[in-house]
Coordinates of C-alpha atoms and ligand atoms in Angstrom, one line a residue:
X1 CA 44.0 21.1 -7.8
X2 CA 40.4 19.9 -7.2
X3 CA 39.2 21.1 -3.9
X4 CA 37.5 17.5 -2.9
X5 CA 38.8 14.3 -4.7
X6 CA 36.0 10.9 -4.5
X7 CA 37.1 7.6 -5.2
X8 CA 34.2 5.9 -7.2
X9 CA 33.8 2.1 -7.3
X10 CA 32.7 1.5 -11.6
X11 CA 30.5 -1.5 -12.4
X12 CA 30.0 -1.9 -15.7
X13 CA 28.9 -5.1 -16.0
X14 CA 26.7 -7.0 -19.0
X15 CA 25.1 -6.3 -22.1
X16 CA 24.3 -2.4 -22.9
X17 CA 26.5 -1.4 -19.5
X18 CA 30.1 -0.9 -20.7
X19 CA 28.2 2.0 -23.0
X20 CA 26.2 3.5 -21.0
X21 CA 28.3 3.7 -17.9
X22 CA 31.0 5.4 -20.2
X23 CA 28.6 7.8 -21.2
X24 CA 28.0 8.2 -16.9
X25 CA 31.4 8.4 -16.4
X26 CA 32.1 11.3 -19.2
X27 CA 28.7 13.5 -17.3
X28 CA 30.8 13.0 -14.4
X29 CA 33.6 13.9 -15.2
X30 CA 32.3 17.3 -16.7
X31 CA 30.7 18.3 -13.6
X32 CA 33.2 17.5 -11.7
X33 CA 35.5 20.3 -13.4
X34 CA 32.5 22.9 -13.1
X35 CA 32.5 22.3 -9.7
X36 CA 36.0 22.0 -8.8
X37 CA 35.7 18.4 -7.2
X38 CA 37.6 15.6 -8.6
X39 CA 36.1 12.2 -9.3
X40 CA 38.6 9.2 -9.4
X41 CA 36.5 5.7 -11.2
X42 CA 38.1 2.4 -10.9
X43 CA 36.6 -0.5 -12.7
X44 CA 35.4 -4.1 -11.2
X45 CA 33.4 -7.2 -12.6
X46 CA 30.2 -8.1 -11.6
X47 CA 27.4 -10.6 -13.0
X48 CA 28.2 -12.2 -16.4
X49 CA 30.8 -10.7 -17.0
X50 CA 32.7 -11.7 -13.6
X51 CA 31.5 -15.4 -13.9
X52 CA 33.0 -15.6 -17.0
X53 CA 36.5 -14.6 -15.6
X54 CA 36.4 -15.8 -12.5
X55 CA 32.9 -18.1 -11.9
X56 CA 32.0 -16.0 -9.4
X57 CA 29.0 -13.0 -10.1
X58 CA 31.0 -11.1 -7.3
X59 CA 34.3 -11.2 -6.8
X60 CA 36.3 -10.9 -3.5
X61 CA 38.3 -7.9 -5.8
X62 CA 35.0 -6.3 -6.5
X63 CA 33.8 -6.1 -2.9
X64 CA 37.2 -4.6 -2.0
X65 CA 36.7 -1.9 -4.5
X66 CA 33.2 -1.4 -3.6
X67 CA 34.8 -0.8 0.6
X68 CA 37.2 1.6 -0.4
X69 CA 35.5 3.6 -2.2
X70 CA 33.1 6.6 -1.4
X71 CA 29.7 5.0 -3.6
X72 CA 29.7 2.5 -6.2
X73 CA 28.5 3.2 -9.5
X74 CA 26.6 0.1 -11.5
X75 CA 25.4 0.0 -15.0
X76 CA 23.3 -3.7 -15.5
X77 CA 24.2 -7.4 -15.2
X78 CA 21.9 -10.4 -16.8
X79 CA 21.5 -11.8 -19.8
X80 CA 20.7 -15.0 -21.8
X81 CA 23.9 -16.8 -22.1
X82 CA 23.9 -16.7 -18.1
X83 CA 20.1 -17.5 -18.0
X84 CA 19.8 -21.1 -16.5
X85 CA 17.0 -23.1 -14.4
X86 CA 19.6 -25.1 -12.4
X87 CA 19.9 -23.9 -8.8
X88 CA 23.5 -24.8 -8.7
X89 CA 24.9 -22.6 -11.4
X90 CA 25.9 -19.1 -10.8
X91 CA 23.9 -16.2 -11.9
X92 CA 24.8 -12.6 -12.7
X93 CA 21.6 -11.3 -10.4
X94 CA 23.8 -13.0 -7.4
X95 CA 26.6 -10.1 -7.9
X96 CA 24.1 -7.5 -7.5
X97 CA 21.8 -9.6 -4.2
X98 CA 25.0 -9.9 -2.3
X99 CA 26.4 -6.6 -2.7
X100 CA 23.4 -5.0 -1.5
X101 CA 24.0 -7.5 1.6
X102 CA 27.6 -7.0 1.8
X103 CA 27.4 -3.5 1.4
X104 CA 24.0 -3.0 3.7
X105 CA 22.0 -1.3 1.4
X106 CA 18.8 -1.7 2.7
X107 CA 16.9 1.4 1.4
X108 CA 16.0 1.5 -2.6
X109 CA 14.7 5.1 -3.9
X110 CA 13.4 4.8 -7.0
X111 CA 12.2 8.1 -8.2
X112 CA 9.7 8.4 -10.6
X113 CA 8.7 11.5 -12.4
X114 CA 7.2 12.9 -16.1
X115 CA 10.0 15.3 -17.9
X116 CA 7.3 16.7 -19.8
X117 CA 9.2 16.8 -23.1
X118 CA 8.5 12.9 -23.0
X119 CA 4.7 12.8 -21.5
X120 CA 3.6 11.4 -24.8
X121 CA 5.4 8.2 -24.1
X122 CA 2.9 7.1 -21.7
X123 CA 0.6 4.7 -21.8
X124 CA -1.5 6.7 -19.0
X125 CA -3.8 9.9 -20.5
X126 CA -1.9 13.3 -20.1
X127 CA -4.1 14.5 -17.2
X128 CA -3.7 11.5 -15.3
X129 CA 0.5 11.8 -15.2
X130 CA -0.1 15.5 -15.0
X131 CA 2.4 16.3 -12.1
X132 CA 3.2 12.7 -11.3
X133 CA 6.2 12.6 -8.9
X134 CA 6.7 9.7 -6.5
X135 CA 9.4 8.2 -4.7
X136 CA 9.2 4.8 -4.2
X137 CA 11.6 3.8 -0.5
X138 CA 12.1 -0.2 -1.2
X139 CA 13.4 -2.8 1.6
X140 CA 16.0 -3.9 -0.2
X141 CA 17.9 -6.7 2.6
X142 CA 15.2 -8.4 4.1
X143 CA 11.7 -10.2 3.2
X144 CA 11.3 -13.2 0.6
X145 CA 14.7 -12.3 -1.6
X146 CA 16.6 -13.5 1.7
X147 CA 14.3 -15.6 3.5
X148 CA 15.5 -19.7 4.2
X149 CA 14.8 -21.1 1.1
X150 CA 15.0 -25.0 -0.3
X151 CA 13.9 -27.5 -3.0
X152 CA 13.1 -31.1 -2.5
X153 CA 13.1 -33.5 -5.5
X154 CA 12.1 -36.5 -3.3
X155 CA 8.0 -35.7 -2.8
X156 CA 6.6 -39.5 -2.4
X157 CA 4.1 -40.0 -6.2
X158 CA 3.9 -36.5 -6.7
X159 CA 5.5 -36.7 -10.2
X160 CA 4.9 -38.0 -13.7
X161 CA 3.8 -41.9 -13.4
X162 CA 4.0 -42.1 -9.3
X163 CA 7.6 -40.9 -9.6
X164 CA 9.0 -38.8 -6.6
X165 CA 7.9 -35.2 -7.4
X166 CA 9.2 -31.8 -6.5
X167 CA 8.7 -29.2 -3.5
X168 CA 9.8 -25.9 -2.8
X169 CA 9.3 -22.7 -0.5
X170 CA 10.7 -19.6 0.2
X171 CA 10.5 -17.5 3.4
X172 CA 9.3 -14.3 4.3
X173 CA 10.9 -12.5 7.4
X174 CA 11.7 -9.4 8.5
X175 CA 13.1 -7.8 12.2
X176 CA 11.6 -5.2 14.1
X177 CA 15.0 -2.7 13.2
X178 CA 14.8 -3.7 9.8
X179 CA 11.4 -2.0 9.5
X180 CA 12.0 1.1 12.1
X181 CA 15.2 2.1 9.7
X182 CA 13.2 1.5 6.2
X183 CA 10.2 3.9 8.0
X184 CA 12.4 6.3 8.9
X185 CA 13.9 7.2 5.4
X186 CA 10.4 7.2 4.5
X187 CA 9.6 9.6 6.7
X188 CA 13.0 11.5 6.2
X189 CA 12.2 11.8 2.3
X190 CA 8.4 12.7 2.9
X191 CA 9.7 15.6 5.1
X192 CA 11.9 17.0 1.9
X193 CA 9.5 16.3 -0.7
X194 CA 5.8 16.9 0.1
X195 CA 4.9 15.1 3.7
X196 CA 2.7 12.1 2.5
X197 CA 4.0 8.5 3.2
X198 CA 1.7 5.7 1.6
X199 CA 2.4 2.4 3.8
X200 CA 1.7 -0.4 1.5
X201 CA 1.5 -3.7 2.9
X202 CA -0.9 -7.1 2.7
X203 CA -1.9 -6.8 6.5
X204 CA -5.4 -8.6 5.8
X205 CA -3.9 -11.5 5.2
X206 CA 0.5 -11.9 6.1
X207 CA 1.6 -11.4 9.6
X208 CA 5.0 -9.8 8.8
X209 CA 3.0 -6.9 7.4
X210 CA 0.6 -6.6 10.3
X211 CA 4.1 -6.3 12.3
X212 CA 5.1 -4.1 10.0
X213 CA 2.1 -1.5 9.9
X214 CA 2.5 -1.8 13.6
X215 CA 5.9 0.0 13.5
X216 CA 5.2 2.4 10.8
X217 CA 2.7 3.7 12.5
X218 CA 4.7 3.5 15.6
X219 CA 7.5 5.4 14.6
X220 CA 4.9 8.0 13.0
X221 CA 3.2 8.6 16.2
X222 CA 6.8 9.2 17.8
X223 CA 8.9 11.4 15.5
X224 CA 6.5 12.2 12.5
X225 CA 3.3 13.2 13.6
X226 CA 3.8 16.2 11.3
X227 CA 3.5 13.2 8.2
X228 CA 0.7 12.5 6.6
X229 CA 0.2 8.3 6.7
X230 CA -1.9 6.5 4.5
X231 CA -1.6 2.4 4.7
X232 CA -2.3 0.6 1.1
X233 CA -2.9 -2.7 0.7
X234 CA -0.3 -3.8 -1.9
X235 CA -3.2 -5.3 -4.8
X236 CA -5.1 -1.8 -4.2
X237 CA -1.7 -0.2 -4.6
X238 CA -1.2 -1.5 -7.8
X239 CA -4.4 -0.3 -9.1
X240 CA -4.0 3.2 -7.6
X241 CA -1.0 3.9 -8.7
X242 CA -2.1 4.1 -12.2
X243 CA -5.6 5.4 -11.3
X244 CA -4.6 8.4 -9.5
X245 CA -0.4 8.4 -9.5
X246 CA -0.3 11.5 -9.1
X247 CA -1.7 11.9 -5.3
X248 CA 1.6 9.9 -4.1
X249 CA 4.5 11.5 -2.7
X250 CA 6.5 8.6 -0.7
X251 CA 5.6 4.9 -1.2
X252 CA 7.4 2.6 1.2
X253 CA 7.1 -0.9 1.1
X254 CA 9.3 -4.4 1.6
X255 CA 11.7 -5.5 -0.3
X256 CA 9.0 -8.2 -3.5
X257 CA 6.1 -5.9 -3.0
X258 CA 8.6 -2.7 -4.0
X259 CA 10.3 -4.4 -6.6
X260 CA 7.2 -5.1 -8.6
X261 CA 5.6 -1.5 -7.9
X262 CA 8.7 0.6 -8.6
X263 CA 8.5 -1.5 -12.2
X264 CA 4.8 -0.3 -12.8
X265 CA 5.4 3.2 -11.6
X266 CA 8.6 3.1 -13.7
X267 CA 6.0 2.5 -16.5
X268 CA 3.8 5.1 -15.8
X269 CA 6.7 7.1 -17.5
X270 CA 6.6 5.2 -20.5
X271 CA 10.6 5.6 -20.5
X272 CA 12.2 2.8 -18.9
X273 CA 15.6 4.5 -20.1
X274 CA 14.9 7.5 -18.3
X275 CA 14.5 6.3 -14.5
X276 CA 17.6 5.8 -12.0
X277 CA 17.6 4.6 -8.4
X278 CA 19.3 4.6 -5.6
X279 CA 20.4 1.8 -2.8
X280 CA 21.4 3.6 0.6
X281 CA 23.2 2.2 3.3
X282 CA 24.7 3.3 6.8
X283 CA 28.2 3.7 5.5
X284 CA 28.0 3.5 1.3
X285 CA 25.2 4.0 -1.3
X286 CA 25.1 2.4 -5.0
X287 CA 23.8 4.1 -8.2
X288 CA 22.5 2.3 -11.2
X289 CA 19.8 2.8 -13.7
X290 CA 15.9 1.0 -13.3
X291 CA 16.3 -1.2 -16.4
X292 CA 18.4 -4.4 -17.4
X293 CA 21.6 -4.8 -19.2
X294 CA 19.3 -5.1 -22.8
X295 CA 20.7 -7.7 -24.4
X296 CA 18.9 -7.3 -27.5
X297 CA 20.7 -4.0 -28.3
X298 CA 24.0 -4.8 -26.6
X299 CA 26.7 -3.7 -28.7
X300 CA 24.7 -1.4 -31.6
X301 CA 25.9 1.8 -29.7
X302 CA 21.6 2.6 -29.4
X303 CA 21.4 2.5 -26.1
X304 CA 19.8 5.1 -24.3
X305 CA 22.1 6.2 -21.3
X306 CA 20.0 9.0 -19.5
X307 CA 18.7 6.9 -16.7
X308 CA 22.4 5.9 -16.0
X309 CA 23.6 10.0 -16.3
X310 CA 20.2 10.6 -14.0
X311 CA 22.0 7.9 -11.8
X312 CA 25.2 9.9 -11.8
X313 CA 22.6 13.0 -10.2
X314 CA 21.0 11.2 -8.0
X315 CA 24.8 9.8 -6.5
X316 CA 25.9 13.8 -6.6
X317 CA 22.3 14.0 -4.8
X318 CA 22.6 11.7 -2.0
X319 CA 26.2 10.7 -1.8
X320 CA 28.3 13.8 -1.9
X321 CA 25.7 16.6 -1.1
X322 CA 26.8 18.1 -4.7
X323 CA 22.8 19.6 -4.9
X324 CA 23.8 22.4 -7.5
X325 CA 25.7 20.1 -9.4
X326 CA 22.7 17.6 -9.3
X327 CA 20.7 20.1 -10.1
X328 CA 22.8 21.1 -13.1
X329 CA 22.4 17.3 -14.7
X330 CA 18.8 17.2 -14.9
X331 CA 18.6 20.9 -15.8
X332 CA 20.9 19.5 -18.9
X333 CA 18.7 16.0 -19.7
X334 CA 15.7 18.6 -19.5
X335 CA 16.8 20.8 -21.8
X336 CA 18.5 18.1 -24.8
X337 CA 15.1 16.5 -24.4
X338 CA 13.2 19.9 -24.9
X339 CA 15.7 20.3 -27.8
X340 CA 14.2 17.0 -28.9
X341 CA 16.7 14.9 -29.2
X342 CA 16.1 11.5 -28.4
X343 CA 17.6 8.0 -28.5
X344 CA 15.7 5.8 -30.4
X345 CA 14.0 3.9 -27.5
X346 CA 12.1 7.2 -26.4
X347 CA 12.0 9.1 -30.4
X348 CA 8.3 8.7 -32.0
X349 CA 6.9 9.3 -35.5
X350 CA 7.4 12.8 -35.0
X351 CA 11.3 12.9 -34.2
X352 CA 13.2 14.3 -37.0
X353 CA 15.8 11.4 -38.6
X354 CA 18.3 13.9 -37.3
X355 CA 17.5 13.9 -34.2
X356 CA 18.0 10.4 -33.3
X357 CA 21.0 9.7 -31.5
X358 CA 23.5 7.0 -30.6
X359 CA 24.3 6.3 -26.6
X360 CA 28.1 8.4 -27.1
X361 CA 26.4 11.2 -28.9
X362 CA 23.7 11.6 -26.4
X363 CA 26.4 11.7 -23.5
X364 CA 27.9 14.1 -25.7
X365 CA 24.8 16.8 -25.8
X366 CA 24.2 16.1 -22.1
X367 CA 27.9 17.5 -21.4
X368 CA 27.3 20.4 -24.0
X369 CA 23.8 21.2 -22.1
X370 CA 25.4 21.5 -19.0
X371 CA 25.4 24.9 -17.4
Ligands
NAD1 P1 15.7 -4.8 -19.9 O1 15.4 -3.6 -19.0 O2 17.2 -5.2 -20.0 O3 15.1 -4.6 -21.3 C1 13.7 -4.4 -21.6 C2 13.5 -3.7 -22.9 O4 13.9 -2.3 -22.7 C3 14.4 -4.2 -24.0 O5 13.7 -4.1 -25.2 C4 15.6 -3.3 -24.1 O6 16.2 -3.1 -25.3 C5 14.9 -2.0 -23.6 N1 15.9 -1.2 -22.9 C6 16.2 -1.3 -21.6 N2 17.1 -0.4 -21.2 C7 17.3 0.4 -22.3 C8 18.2 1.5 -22.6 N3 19.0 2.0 -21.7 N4 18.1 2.0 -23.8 C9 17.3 1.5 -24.8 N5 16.5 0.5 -24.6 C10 16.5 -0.1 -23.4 O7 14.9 -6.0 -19.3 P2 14.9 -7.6 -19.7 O8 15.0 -7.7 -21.1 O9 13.8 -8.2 -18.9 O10 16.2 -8.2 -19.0 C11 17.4 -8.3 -19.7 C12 18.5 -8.8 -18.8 O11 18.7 -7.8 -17.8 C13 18.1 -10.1 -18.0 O12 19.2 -10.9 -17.9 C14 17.7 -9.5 -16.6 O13 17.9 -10.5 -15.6 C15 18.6 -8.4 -16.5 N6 18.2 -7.3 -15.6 C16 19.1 -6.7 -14.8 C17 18.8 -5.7 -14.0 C18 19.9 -5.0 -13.3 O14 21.0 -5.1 -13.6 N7 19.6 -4.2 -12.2 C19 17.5 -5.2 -13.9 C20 16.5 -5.9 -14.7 C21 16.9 -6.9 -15.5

């Protein structure tokens, strides 16, 4: 009898996820047996997959799963046969909005760091991603994602021929708690990593942001003197995180400005297969890999599943306080990649034809590298 049993909410969703979130699931499971804790997966539809059978990207059924259970694992949702410019259909990025909401997962880590068995990969010279190893704390329930937003189609002669043309805004709002909590998990992580927060806002010009430097640096002054705080203005961010990556520890930022860093820092890696991230709330957190559901290689069995295992880690991490057995996973990753095996999204000229694997088989020599 395992000596803790976890009830984990499965998403598989679209394309490339019903493989690689097998591939999570089988890492799982084989950790769980090393460390004598049991881990009990149910399945539910999201995105594409759930509007096919049901219209809706998340299901009532889905939600309920997603309550009950101690963390939510999620592969990817999206692809073209849901892709559509009318506002009134449903999309498969819906499921995945509104069970952040629903859930309250308002903080987004998005680890990014170099296995060096893979440094080639980047597009950055080695002495630049020498060491690079950020964390990137995203608002992930507030700002312009879930601000009011509307379309008019009635604009007096703005259209072709002194037809009515179109209109359109979106809103960009956040609360004074909303910001305290994201700082705070910045500040939390900087303490267990290596004490630098970089604030990165667009103060100079939107107020929200002068609000929000305001707080960080309020909740700073309070609890975290001990921190070191840096604010970045979001278009210097971008250039400085590929001019000097490696001088960041903790980035935190709202909710658009994070989504499109975390993507360039992903980048820095090279390996968009090899990064994970996590979505914390209060009472549940949800684990899912950085890239989409690839619908060009859905299907082929090629997909590379180590950002989803990586997710699996980082859940182990965060949700269950499993550290060793964390530790254990990426120990594992580290070493098949050492090995050099790869999956053919991250092999190069110099992999060995043998050495190119499918998404089961690399699931397989994760499980075998285990300690
Ligand atoms: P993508 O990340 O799905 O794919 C980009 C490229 O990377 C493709 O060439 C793909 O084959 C490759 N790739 C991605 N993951 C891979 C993996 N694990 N192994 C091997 N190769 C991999 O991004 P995209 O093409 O812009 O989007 C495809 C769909 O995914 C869209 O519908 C998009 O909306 C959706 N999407 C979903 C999420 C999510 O579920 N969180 C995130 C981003 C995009």
């Amino acid at each position: 009898m395992a000596s803790a049993t976890y009830q984990i909410c499965t998403l598989p969703g679209d394309g490339i996820g019903p493989e690689i979130i097998a591939e999570g699931k089988k890492v799982l499971h084989a950790v769980g047996e090393r460390f004598d804790t049991s881990f009990s997966c149910t399945d539910a539809l999201i995105g594409g997959a759930a509007i096919d059978a049901c219209g809706n990207p998340l299901p009532d059924e889905t939600l309920s799963c997603a309550h009950a259970s101690d963390a939510v694992l999620l592969a990817s949702v999206g692809g073209p046969k849901w892709d559509s410019t009318d506002p009134a259909a449903p999309r498969p990025e819906q499921g995945l909005l509104r069970i952040r909401k629903e859930l309250g997962l308002y903080t987004n880590l998005r680890p990014v760091q170099i296995f060096s068995a893979l440094a080639g990969a980047s597009t950055l010279r080695p002495e630049v991603i020498e060491g690079v190893d950020v964390m990137i704390v995203r608002e992930l329930t507030g700002g312009l994602y879930f601000g009011r937003r509307e379309r008019f189609y009635d604009e007096p002669g703005a259209g072709v021929n002194g037809a009515p043309g179109q209109r359109a805004y979106d809103t960009l709002e956040y609360r004074e708690f909303e910001v305290e909590r994201i700082a705070r998990q910045a500040f939390e992580a900087a303490r267990r990593r290596r004490g630098k927060v970089s604030s990165v806002d667009k103060a100079n010009v939107l107020e929200t942001s002068r609000m929000w430097r305001e707080i960080v640096h309020r909740i700073h002054d309070e609890d975290y003197a001990d921190i070191e705080l840096e604010d970045v203005l979001v278009d210097n961010a971008a250039m400085q995180l590929i001019n000097r990556p490696a001088t960041f520890d903790v980035v935190v930022t709202e909710n658009m400005f994070g989504d499109i860093l975390s993507d360039e820092a992903a980048q820095i890696t090279g390996s968009l297969g090899m990064l994970a991230s996590a979505s914390l709330g209060d009472d549940t957190a949800l684990y899912e890999p950085s890239h989409g559901s690839a619908p060009d290689i859905a299907g082929q069995g090629i997909a590379n599943p180590l950002a989803q295992i990586l997710s699996v880690e980082m859940m182990l991490r965060y949700s269950f306080d499993m550290a060793e057995a964390a530790d254990s996973i990426r120990r594992a990753v580290t070493r098949v990649l050492d090995e050099g095996w790869r999956t053919r999204d991250i092999a190069d000229e110099a992999t060995p034809a043998d050495h190119i694997l499918g998404c089961s088989a690399m699931g397989d020599a994760v499980v075998a590298a285990l300690d």
